[in-house]
């Protein structure tokens, strides 16, 4: 119930492609869903986040789609660039006021030039 | 100016030894955390502190003892190190995040890679 399942584990796309990373959760008490980006040797950094009262959120080339009934959410990266090559983590938390994030397993994205 | 800084960045030590990792944040946040990232990159929360008070303890073995001398510092001491403790330990901070208004963002340090031989 506390898990967040993320797929795929790794992804390779060509520059300009649209990688999609999917996450699913079981706990309906989760009410905050962030995505973090991690470069090698660095800590994760917040990319974009959504709360369940909206179905989509866009920030620049990054879009979260959220399906509350299916308990799934996904990250789309438009016009992907080699600089987007990193590990992406979805996460969830509940209660709205906690920094206790339950992370997915991570997706390593490689964008080829 | 690094927002969340951890030292040391690398530790290599023998089984059975004791080691400490220090963390400092200059963001003025009131909540700090330790997360562990294993060899498969899986991230899991270990502890969180709010204004020096322990808020979350995720059933971490007693060999791990966090300590927060003030709200800008959170240290992690590990006794009797085991092979399975090898991981990258991340310190993070946030505004709120312990029942108070949470801005929704954790700021992570660059991690401390611990290798137990």
PDB file of C-alpha atoms in Angstrom:
ATOM      1  CA  UNK A   1       0.000   0.000   0.000  1.00  0.00           C
ATOM      2  CA  UNK A   2       2.918   2.272   0.630  1.00  0.00           C
ATOM      3  CA  UNK A   3       4.594   1.492  -2.683  1.00  0.00           C
ATOM      4  CA  UNK A   4       4.922   3.555  -5.808  1.00  0.00           C
ATOM      5  CA  UNK A   5       5.686   1.452  -8.865  1.00  0.00           C
ATOM      6  CA  UNK A   6       7.618   3.096 -11.670  1.00  0.00           C
ATOM      7  CA  UNK A   7       8.322   1.951 -15.207  1.00  0.00           C
ATOM      8  CA  UNK A   8      10.293   1.543 -17.346  1.00  0.00           C
ATOM      9  CA  UNK A   9      13.553   1.032 -15.492  1.00  0.00           C
ATOM     10  CA  UNK A  10      15.498   2.535 -18.390  1.00  0.00           C
ATOM     11  CA  UNK A  11      14.670   4.400 -21.550  1.00  0.00           C
ATOM     12  CA  UNK A  12      16.632   5.487 -24.608  1.00  0.00           C
ATOM     13  CA  UNK A  13      15.244   8.057 -27.039  1.00  0.00           C
ATOM     14  CA  UNK A  14      16.568  10.188 -29.842  1.00  0.00           C
ATOM     15  CA  UNK A  15      16.870  13.917 -29.436  1.00  0.00           C
ATOM     16  CA  UNK A  16      13.480  15.493 -30.021  1.00  0.00           C
ATOM     17  CA  UNK A  17      11.615  12.366 -28.922  1.00  0.00           C
ATOM     18  CA  UNK A  18       8.996  12.302 -26.158  1.00  0.00           C
ATOM     19  CA  UNK A  19       9.983   9.891 -23.382  1.00  0.00           C
ATOM     20  CA  UNK A  20       7.121   8.866 -21.095  1.00  0.00           C
ATOM     21  CA  UNK A  21       7.649   7.501 -17.601  1.00  0.00           C
ATOM     22  CA  UNK A  22       4.773   5.922 -15.743  1.00  0.00           C
ATOM     23  CA  UNK A  23       3.988   5.502 -12.064  1.00  0.00           C
ATOM     24  CA  UNK A  24       1.203   3.729 -10.204  1.00  0.00           C
ATOM     25  CA  UNK A  25       0.207   3.812  -6.561  1.00  0.00           C
ATOM     26  CA  UNK A  26      -2.236   1.981  -4.304  1.00  0.00           C
ATOM     27  CA  UNK A  27      -2.709   4.256  -1.336  1.00  0.00           C
ATOM     28  CA  UNK A  28      -5.608   6.616  -2.032  1.00  0.00           C
ATOM     29  CA  UNK A  29      -4.464   8.785   0.879  1.00  0.00           C
ATOM     30  CA  UNK A  30      -1.551  10.032  -1.230  1.00  0.00           C
ATOM     31  CA  UNK A  31      -2.251  13.590  -2.258  1.00  0.00           C
ATOM     32  CA  UNK A  32       1.005  15.007  -3.541  1.00  0.00           C
ATOM     33  CA  UNK A  33       2.936  13.605  -6.482  1.00  0.00           C
ATOM     34  CA  UNK A  34       6.327  15.132  -7.363  1.00  0.00           C
ATOM     35  CA  UNK A  35       8.890  14.138  -9.938  1.00  0.00           C
ATOM     36  CA  UNK A  36      12.577  14.459  -9.131  1.00  0.00           C
ATOM     37  CA  UNK A  37      15.511  14.528 -11.537  1.00  0.00           C
ATOM     38  CA  UNK A  38      18.924  13.225 -10.507  1.00  0.00           C
ATOM     39  CA  UNK A  39      22.197  13.648 -12.394  1.00  0.00           C
ATOM     40  CA  UNK A  40      25.168  11.365 -11.617  1.00  0.00           C
ATOM     41  CA  UNK A  41      26.956  12.398  -8.454  1.00  0.00           C
ATOM     42  CA  UNK A  42      24.225  14.862  -7.479  1.00  0.00           C
ATOM     43  CA  UNK A  43      21.215  14.822  -5.237  1.00  0.00           C
ATOM     44  CA  UNK A  44      17.676  14.622  -6.623  1.00  0.00           C
ATOM     45  CA  UNK A  45      16.080  17.953  -7.522  1.00  0.00           C
ATOM     46  CA  UNK A  46      12.392  18.730  -7.838  1.00  0.00           C
ATOM     47  CA  UNK A  47      11.295  18.931 -11.462  1.00  0.00           C
ATOM     48  CA  UNK A  48       7.514  19.279 -11.323  1.00  0.00           C
ATOM     49  CA  UNK A  49       4.712  18.219  -8.991  1.00  0.00           C
ATOM     50  CA  UNK A  50       0.952  17.769  -9.052  1.00  0.00           C
ATOM     51  CA  UNK A  51      -1.878  17.437  -6.559  1.00  0.00           C
ATOM     52  CA  UNK A  52      -4.867  15.217  -7.391  1.00  0.00           C
ATOM     53  CA  UNK A  53      -7.326  18.046  -7.998  1.00  0.00           C
ATOM     54  CA  UNK A  54      -5.920  18.562 -11.512  1.00  0.00           C
ATOM     55  CA  UNK A  55      -5.396  16.072 -14.335  1.00  0.00           C
ATOM     56  CA  UNK A  56      -2.457  17.741 -16.017  1.00  0.00           C
ATOM     57  CA  UNK A  57       0.314  20.174 -15.195  1.00  0.00           C
ATOM     58  CA  UNK A  58       2.848  21.600 -17.590  1.00  0.00           C
ATOM     59  CA  UNK A  59       6.112  23.381 -16.846  1.00  0.00           C
ATOM     60  CA  UNK A  60       8.213  24.141 -19.879  1.00  0.00           C
ATOM     61  CA  UNK A  61       8.888  20.882 -21.712  1.00  0.00           C
ATOM     62  CA  UNK A  62       7.765  18.726 -18.760  1.00  0.00           C
ATOM     63  CA  UNK A  63       4.165  17.595 -18.308  1.00  0.00           C
ATOM     64  CA  UNK A  64       2.566  15.465 -15.622  1.00  0.00           C
ATOM     65  CA  UNK A  65      -0.614  13.617 -16.517  1.00  0.00           C
ATOM     66  CA  UNK A  66      -2.637  12.377 -13.570  1.00  0.00           C
ATOM     67  CA  UNK A  67      -5.407   9.777 -13.610  1.00  0.00           C
ATOM     68  CA  UNK A  68      -6.973   9.639 -10.179  1.00  0.00           C
ATOM     69  CA  UNK A  69      -9.397   6.811 -10.900  1.00  0.00           C
ATOM     70  CA  UNK A  70      -6.634   4.594 -12.280  1.00  0.00           C
ATOM     71  CA  UNK A  71      -4.192   5.710  -9.555  1.00  0.00           C
ATOM     72  CA  UNK A  72      -1.576   6.429 -12.154  1.00  0.00           C
ATOM     73  CA  UNK A  73       0.507   9.406 -13.170  1.00  0.00           C
ATOM     74  CA  UNK A  74       3.120   9.947 -15.807  1.00  0.00           C
ATOM     75  CA  UNK A  75       5.853  12.316 -16.877  1.00  0.00           C
ATOM     76  CA  UNK A  76       6.207  13.393 -20.490  1.00  0.00           C
ATOM     77  CA  UNK A  77       9.287  15.237 -21.714  1.00  0.00           C
ATOM     78  CA  UNK A  78       8.616  17.140 -24.917  1.00  0.00           C
ATOM     79  CA  UNK A  79      11.408  17.758 -27.424  1.00  0.00           C
ATOM     80  CA  UNK A  80      13.892  15.855 -25.272  1.00  0.00           C
ATOM     81  CA  UNK A  81      17.512  16.988 -25.295  1.00  0.00           C
ATOM     82  CA  UNK A  82      20.782  15.198 -24.444  1.00  0.00           C
ATOM     83  CA  UNK A  83      20.941  17.397 -21.337  1.00  0.00           C
ATOM     84  CA  UNK A  84      17.767  15.680 -20.080  1.00  0.00           C
ATOM     85  CA  UNK A  85      19.739  12.436 -19.687  1.00  0.00           C
ATOM     86  CA  UNK A  86      19.357  11.637 -16.002  1.00  0.00           C
ATOM     87  CA  UNK A  87      17.498   9.395 -13.577  1.00  0.00           C
ATOM     88  CA  UNK A  88      13.897  10.380 -12.932  1.00  0.00           C
ATOM     89  CA  UNK A  89      11.977   9.455  -9.819  1.00  0.00           C
ATOM     90  CA  UNK A  90       8.279   9.742  -9.214  1.00  0.00           C
ATOM     91  CA  UNK A  91       7.175  10.023  -5.616  1.00  0.00           C
ATOM     92  CA  UNK A  92       4.088  10.374  -3.479  1.00  0.00           C
ATOM     93  CA  UNK A  93       3.247  11.624  -0.048  1.00  0.00           C
ATOM     94  CA  UNK A  94       0.091  11.870   1.980  1.00  0.00           C
ATOM     95  CA  UNK A  95      -1.442  14.349   4.277  1.00  0.00           C
ATOM     96  CA  UNK A  96      -0.271  17.284   2.182  1.00  0.00           C
ATOM     97  CA  UNK A  97       2.074  18.461   4.857  1.00  0.00           C
ATOM     98  CA  UNK A  98       4.817  15.927   5.025  1.00  0.00           C
ATOM     99  CA  UNK A  99       8.193  15.643   3.444  1.00  0.00           C
ATOM    100  CA  UNK A 100       8.058  11.877   3.808  1.00  0.00           C
ATOM    101  CA  UNK A 101       8.194  10.956   0.153  1.00  0.00           C
ATOM    102  CA  UNK A 102       7.660   7.412  -1.071  1.00  0.00           C
ATOM    103  CA  UNK A 103       9.817   7.133  -4.176  1.00  0.00           C
ATOM    104  CA  UNK A 104       9.417   4.950  -7.239  1.00  0.00           C
ATOM    105  CA  UNK A 105      12.320   2.793  -8.341  1.00  0.00           C
ATOM    106  CA  UNK A 106      13.682   5.359 -10.790  1.00  0.00           C
ATOM    107  CA  UNK A 107      14.020   5.492 -14.576  1.00  0.00           C
ATOM    108  CA  UNK A 108      17.364   6.101 -16.229  1.00  0.00           C
ATOM    109  CA  UNK A 109      16.805   8.156 -19.356  1.00  0.00           C
ATOM    110  CA  UNK A 110      19.346   8.514 -22.124  1.00  0.00           C
ATOM    111  CA  UNK A 111      18.673  11.020 -24.895  1.00  0.00           C
ATOM    112  CA  UNK A 112      20.878  10.375 -27.900  1.00  0.00           C
ATOM    113  CA  UNK A 113      22.021  13.351 -29.988  1.00  0.00           C
TER     114      UNK A 113
ATOM    115  CA  UNK B   1      26.817  29.122  -1.845  1.00  0.00           C
ATOM    116  CA  UNK B   2      25.696  25.505  -1.361  1.00  0.00           C
ATOM    117  CA  UNK B   3      22.180  25.266   0.048  1.00  0.00           C
ATOM    118  CA  UNK B   4      22.467  21.787   1.612  1.00  0.00           C
ATOM    119  CA  UNK B   5      26.008  20.604   2.187  1.00  0.00           C
ATOM    120  CA  UNK B   6      27.151  17.228   3.436  1.00  0.00           C
ATOM    121  CA  UNK B   7      30.553  16.039   4.571  1.00  0.00           C
ATOM    122  CA  UNK B   8      32.314  13.882   3.807  1.00  0.00           C
ATOM    123  CA  UNK B   9      31.390  13.151   0.200  1.00  0.00           C
ATOM    124  CA  UNK B  10      33.063   9.734   0.349  1.00  0.00           C
ATOM    125  CA  UNK B  11      33.724   7.341   3.225  1.00  0.00           C
ATOM    126  CA  UNK B  12      35.461   3.994   2.925  1.00  0.00           C
ATOM    127  CA  UNK B  13      35.693   1.985   6.111  1.00  0.00           C
ATOM    128  CA  UNK B  14      35.907  -1.490   7.575  1.00  0.00           C
ATOM    129  CA  UNK B  15      33.024  -3.491   8.988  1.00  0.00           C
ATOM    130  CA  UNK B  16      32.496  -2.851  12.667  1.00  0.00           C
ATOM    131  CA  UNK B  17      33.753   0.737  12.590  1.00  0.00           C
ATOM    132  CA  UNK B  18      31.744   3.820  13.566  1.00  0.00           C
ATOM    133  CA  UNK B  19      31.331   6.769  11.220  1.00  0.00           C
ATOM    134  CA  UNK B  20      29.522  10.103  11.083  1.00  0.00           C
ATOM    135  CA  UNK B  21      28.118  12.229   8.298  1.00  0.00           C
ATOM    136  CA  UNK B  22      27.421  15.900   8.821  1.00  0.00           C
ATOM    137  CA  UNK B  23      24.815  18.041   7.121  1.00  0.00           C
ATOM    138  CA  UNK B  24      24.157  21.754   7.143  1.00  0.00           C
ATOM    139  CA  UNK B  25      21.540  23.820   5.341  1.00  0.00           C
ATOM    140  CA  UNK B  26      21.567  27.583   4.863  1.00  0.00           C
ATOM    141  CA  UNK B  27      18.045  27.874   3.471  1.00  0.00           C
ATOM    142  CA  UNK B  28      16.416  28.742   6.765  1.00  0.00           C
ATOM    143  CA  UNK B  29      14.265  25.598   6.576  1.00  0.00           C
ATOM    144  CA  UNK B  30      12.832  24.073   9.710  1.00  0.00           C
ATOM    145  CA  UNK B  31      12.725  20.419   8.629  1.00  0.00           C
ATOM    146  CA  UNK B  32      15.653  18.198   7.719  1.00  0.00           C
ATOM    147  CA  UNK B  33      15.841  14.592   6.562  1.00  0.00           C
ATOM    148  CA  UNK B  34      18.130  11.666   5.925  1.00  0.00           C
ATOM    149  CA  UNK B  35      17.368   9.520   2.891  1.00  0.00           C
ATOM    150  CA  UNK B  36      19.264   6.389   1.864  1.00  0.00           C
ATOM    151  CA  UNK B  37      19.881   5.466  -1.783  1.00  0.00           C
ATOM    152  CA  UNK B  38      20.922   1.869  -2.334  1.00  0.00           C
ATOM    153  CA  UNK B  39      22.950   0.352  -5.150  1.00  0.00           C
ATOM    154  CA  UNK B  40      19.822   0.092  -7.316  1.00  0.00           C
ATOM    155  CA  UNK B  41      19.210   3.831  -6.816  1.00  0.00           C
ATOM    156  CA  UNK B  42      16.153   3.218  -4.639  1.00  0.00           C
ATOM    157  CA  UNK B  43      15.567   6.171  -2.312  1.00  0.00           C
ATOM    158  CA  UNK B  44      14.055   5.633   1.123  1.00  0.00           C
ATOM    159  CA  UNK B  45      13.491   8.015   3.987  1.00  0.00           C
ATOM    160  CA  UNK B  46      15.264   7.225   7.229  1.00  0.00           C
ATOM    161  CA  UNK B  47      14.618  10.154   9.555  1.00  0.00           C
ATOM    162  CA  UNK B  48      13.188  13.624   9.652  1.00  0.00           C
ATOM    163  CA  UNK B  49      13.659  16.365  12.219  1.00  0.00           C
ATOM    164  CA  UNK B  50      11.695  19.537  12.736  1.00  0.00           C
ATOM    165  CA  UNK B  51      13.351  22.248  14.811  1.00  0.00           C
ATOM    166  CA  UNK B  52      15.650  19.681  16.439  1.00  0.00           C
ATOM    167  CA  UNK B  53      12.784  17.303  17.245  1.00  0.00           C
ATOM    168  CA  UNK B  54      12.642  13.808  15.734  1.00  0.00           C
ATOM    169  CA  UNK B  55       9.473  13.501  13.669  1.00  0.00           C
ATOM    170  CA  UNK B  56       9.988  10.427  11.483  1.00  0.00           C
ATOM    171  CA  UNK B  57      11.990   7.309  12.293  1.00  0.00           C
ATOM    172  CA  UNK B  58      11.439   4.710   9.631  1.00  0.00           C
ATOM    173  CA  UNK B  59      12.318   1.593  11.636  1.00  0.00           C
ATOM    174  CA  UNK B  60      15.983   2.144  11.005  1.00  0.00           C
ATOM    175  CA  UNK B  61      18.328  -0.074  13.079  1.00  0.00           C
ATOM    176  CA  UNK B  62      19.454   1.411  16.390  1.00  0.00           C
ATOM    177  CA  UNK B  63      22.998   1.535  15.035  1.00  0.00           C
ATOM    178  CA  UNK B  64      21.890   4.675  13.180  1.00  0.00           C
ATOM    179  CA  UNK B  65      21.571   7.689  15.414  1.00  0.00           C
ATOM    180  CA  UNK B  66      20.671  11.080  14.021  1.00  0.00           C
ATOM    181  CA  UNK B  67      21.362  14.217  15.965  1.00  0.00           C
ATOM    182  CA  UNK B  68      20.214  17.767  15.335  1.00  0.00           C
ATOM    183  CA  UNK B  69      22.124  20.349  17.396  1.00  0.00           C
ATOM    184  CA  UNK B  70      20.076  23.144  15.812  1.00  0.00           C
ATOM    185  CA  UNK B  71      17.586  23.478  12.997  1.00  0.00           C
ATOM    186  CA  UNK B  72      20.307  24.128  10.407  1.00  0.00           C
ATOM    187  CA  UNK B  73      22.280  20.959  11.180  1.00  0.00           C
ATOM    188  CA  UNK B  74      21.464  17.276  11.107  1.00  0.00           C
ATOM    189  CA  UNK B  75      24.173  14.699  11.611  1.00  0.00           C
ATOM    190  CA  UNK B  76      24.055  10.933  11.195  1.00  0.00           C
ATOM    191  CA  UNK B  77      26.187   8.612  13.290  1.00  0.00           C
ATOM    192  CA  UNK B  78      26.424   4.945  12.403  1.00  0.00           C
ATOM    193  CA  UNK B  79      27.810   2.378  14.839  1.00  0.00           C
ATOM    194  CA  UNK B  80      29.156  -1.075  14.078  1.00  0.00           C
ATOM    195  CA  UNK B  81      28.997  -0.666  10.336  1.00  0.00           C
ATOM    196  CA  UNK B  82      27.808  -3.621   8.270  1.00  0.00           C
ATOM    197  CA  UNK B  83      28.299  -4.459   4.599  1.00  0.00           C
ATOM    198  CA  UNK B  84      24.624  -3.700   3.930  1.00  0.00           C
ATOM    199  CA  UNK B  85      25.096  -0.132   5.106  1.00  0.00           C
ATOM    200  CA  UNK B  86      27.001   0.636   1.918  1.00  0.00           C
ATOM    201  CA  UNK B  87      24.888   3.240   0.126  1.00  0.00           C
ATOM    202  CA  UNK B  88      24.647   6.913  -0.682  1.00  0.00           C
ATOM    203  CA  UNK B  89      23.153   8.903   2.167  1.00  0.00           C
ATOM    204  CA  UNK B  90      21.362  12.101   1.266  1.00  0.00           C
ATOM    205  CA  UNK B  91      20.532  14.924   3.578  1.00  0.00           C
ATOM    206  CA  UNK B  92      17.581  17.111   2.589  1.00  0.00           C
ATOM    207  CA  UNK B  93      15.649  20.036   3.956  1.00  0.00           C
ATOM    208  CA  UNK B  94      12.264  21.635   3.418  1.00  0.00           C
ATOM    209  CA  UNK B  95      10.128  24.458   4.669  1.00  0.00           C
ATOM    210  CA  UNK B  96       7.432  22.777   6.720  1.00  0.00           C
ATOM    211  CA  UNK B  97       6.989  19.074   6.048  1.00  0.00           C
ATOM    212  CA  UNK B  98       6.152  17.884   9.504  1.00  0.00           C
ATOM    213  CA  UNK B  99       2.493  18.651   9.829  1.00  0.00           C
ATOM    214  CA  UNK B 100       2.945  22.313   9.107  1.00  0.00           C
ATOM    215  CA  UNK B 101       2.518  24.008   5.761  1.00  0.00           C
ATOM    216  CA  UNK B 102       4.775  22.143   3.356  1.00  0.00           C
ATOM    217  CA  UNK B 103       5.989  23.963   0.271  1.00  0.00           C
ATOM    218  CA  UNK B 104       6.238  20.640  -1.506  1.00  0.00           C
ATOM    219  CA  UNK B 105       9.924  20.679  -2.259  1.00  0.00           C
ATOM    220  CA  UNK B 106      12.790  18.824  -0.697  1.00  0.00           C
ATOM    221  CA  UNK B 107      16.250  20.277  -1.266  1.00  0.00           C
ATOM    222  CA  UNK B 108      18.839  17.519  -1.344  1.00  0.00           C
ATOM    223  CA  UNK B 109      22.549  17.664  -0.707  1.00  0.00           C
ATOM    224  CA  UNK B 110      24.975  15.962  -3.072  1.00  0.00           C
ATOM    225  CA  UNK B 111      25.139  12.812  -1.012  1.00  0.00           C
ATOM    226  CA  UNK B 112      27.745  10.939   1.014  1.00  0.00           C
ATOM    227  CA  UNK B 113      28.820   7.649  -0.507  1.00  0.00           C
ATOM    228  CA  UNK B 114      29.585   5.125   2.216  1.00  0.00           C
ATOM    229  CA  UNK B 115      31.478   1.963   1.319  1.00  0.00           C
ATOM    230  CA  UNK B 116      31.865  -0.710   3.980  1.00  0.00           C
ATOM    231  CA  UNK B 117      34.551  -3.317   3.275  1.00  0.00           C
TER     232      UNK B 117
END
